[in-house]
């Protein structure tokens, strides 16, 4: 899925732009892991093995989320000015709370 | 994906057998959500919106995991005898620890 | 704090009885860690150091919780009969959900 | 515990200074909750009730941690310049990872 071509040159750079290819590759892998779990359930595989796979997906998603948070803090929040930076910090922290399951 | 036909009648019933169709449907939905996040990243969507979607996927995966744990405890652990039940309780608790991110 | 004497011999054994001394010692240590964080805040210590200590307390509490869950599953749930075992499994799973922050 | 007097006027303001009294009050309450759990274990109280209390303490600690993160991001990270801000963002994100149990 070559998506970078479809993004016009004028697109305001997202925090994750620099690492976009890596991010897409990780998400593709996670999509495959979810499909793997689907197959395990379809094949009546042992619950505990299915749960182990789900934990692996959660760990992979956490890693993607932390990467996105980091890029966002670095590029979008730090780069913002004054009131905009305050709003963006609010947004960032609400996102952290959701990821910590307290949002 | 009609998978119940492929499971021979003699397959030892998994804990999740009763709810297998529902489980497959949920996992299909999660697969779609991951694909949605892929599309959002490809389209350079705002990081915080991507993160919100990732939190939603994690909540959905936790729900699947809790359902599997519950079925497993009820059908496989409770139904086991003696030493096998002790082993299965060990397994269950190791799985809970992994889901709590302490395994 | 010698508490075992205050528990009458007829007290129905809790799942954690065997490990009660160890559990009390761990909780005492956690109480001390919380007091340590109080002191750090009172002394205007650096936020990140305070946060690191809070993460350590949470890890210690998770360990206590996993130990309690394990003892409970092993002694109270497994030892229960019929309908009582079903109820106790419900209770156990609701507790797991709360610890996974989804309850 | 009147601690603000002991902090010399020249102490560089921590992110949580403004809310220090509130933070100390919350931590005092958490200390009391941990002591409550100690008493419950000493009294052989039912495991599930102990676990419910531990979940409440975890929720309270998460709230304290999110408050500290927020203050830190707002006051210490945003207020830093250049290379220092990059370092402080690294620190903040490592702290978030620890709180998400992935650090």
Coordinates of C-alpha atoms in Angstrom, one line a residue, chain A:
Chain A
X1 CA 0.0 0.0 0.0
X2 CA 2.0 2.9 -1.3
X3 CA 0.2 5.8 0.4
X4 CA 2.9 8.4 0.5
X5 CA 2.3 9.4 -3.1
X6 CA -1.4 10.1 -2.4
X7 CA -0.5 12.7 0.2
X8 CA -0.1 16.1 -1.5
X9 CA 3.2 17.9 -0.9
X10 CA 1.3 20.6 0.9
X11 CA -0.1 18.3 3.6
X12 CA 0.9 19.8 6.9
X13 CA 3.6 17.4 8.3
X14 CA 2.2 15.1 11.0
X15 CA 4.4 14.2 14.0
X16 CA 4.7 10.7 12.6
X17 CA 5.6 11.6 9.0
X18 CA 9.3 10.8 9.4
X19 CA 8.5 7.4 10.7
X20 CA 5.3 6.8 8.6
X21 CA 6.6 3.8 6.7
X22 CA 7.7 2.1 9.9
X23 CA 4.4 2.9 11.5
X24 CA 2.4 1.5 8.5
X25 CA 4.6 -1.7 8.6
X26 CA 3.9 -2.2 12.3
X27 CA 0.2 -1.7 11.9
X28 CA 0.2 -4.2 8.9
X29 CA 1.9 -6.7 11.3
X30 CA -0.8 -6.1 14.0
X31 CA -3.5 -6.5 11.4
X32 CA -1.9 -9.9 10.6
X33 CA -1.8 -10.8 14.3
X34 CA -5.5 -10.1 14.7
X35 CA -6.2 -12.2 11.6
X36 CA -4.0 -14.9 13.3
X37 CA -6.2 -14.8 16.4
X38 CA -9.3 -15.1 14.2
X39 CA -7.9 -18.2 12.7
X40 CA -7.0 -19.7 16.1
X41 CA -10.5 -19.2 17.4
X42 CA -12.0 -20.6 14.1
X43 CA -9.7 -23.7 14.6
X44 CA -10.8 -24.1 18.3
X45 CA -7.3 -23.5 19.6
X46 CA -6.6 -23.6 23.3
X47 CA -7.9 -20.4 25.1
X48 CA -4.6 -19.7 26.8
X49 CA -2.7 -19.7 23.5
X50 CA -5.3 -17.3 22.1
X51 CA -4.9 -15.1 25.2
X52 CA -1.1 -15.1 24.8
X53 CA -1.5 -13.8 21.3
X54 CA -3.9 -11.1 22.4
X55 CA -1.4 -10.0 25.0
X56 CA 1.2 -9.8 22.2
X57 CA -1.1 -7.6 20.1
X58 CA -1.7 -5.3 23.1
X59 CA 2.0 -4.9 23.6
X60 CA 2.4 -4.1 19.9
X61 CA -0.4 -1.6 20.0
X62 CA 1.1 0.0 23.2
X63 CA 4.4 0.4 21.3
X64 CA 2.7 2.1 18.4
X65 CA 0.8 4.4 20.7
X66 CA 3.9 5.3 22.7
X67 CA 5.7 6.1 19.4
X68 CA 2.8 8.3 18.2
X69 CA 2.6 10.1 21.6
X70 CA 6.3 10.7 21.5
X71 CA 6.3 12.1 17.9
X72 CA 3.2 14.2 18.7
X73 CA 4.8 15.7 21.9
X74 CA 8.0 16.4 20.0
X75 CA 6.6 17.8 16.8
X76 CA 3.1 19.1 17.3
X77 CA 2.9 20.1 21.0
X78 CA 6.4 21.5 21.3
X79 CA 6.1 23.3 18.0
X80 CA 2.9 25.1 19.0
X81 CA 2.7 28.5 20.5
X82 CA 1.0 30.1 23.5
X83 CA -2.7 29.1 23.9
X84 CA -2.4 26.5 21.1
X85 CA 0.3 24.8 23.1
X86 CA -1.8 24.7 26.2
X87 CA -4.7 23.2 24.2
X88 CA -2.4 20.6 22.6
X89 CA -1.0 19.7 26.0
X90 CA -4.6 19.1 27.3
X91 CA -5.2 16.9 24.3
X92 CA -2.0 15.0 24.8
X93 CA -2.7 14.3 28.5
X94 CA -6.3 13.2 27.8
X95 CA -4.8 10.8 25.3
X96 CA -2.3 9.5 27.9
X97 CA -5.2 9.0 30.3
X98 CA -7.1 7.0 27.8
X99 CA -4.1 4.8 27.1
X100 CA -3.6 4.3 30.8
X101 CA -7.3 3.3 30.8
X102 CA -8.3 6.2 33.1
X103 CA -9.7 8.5 30.4

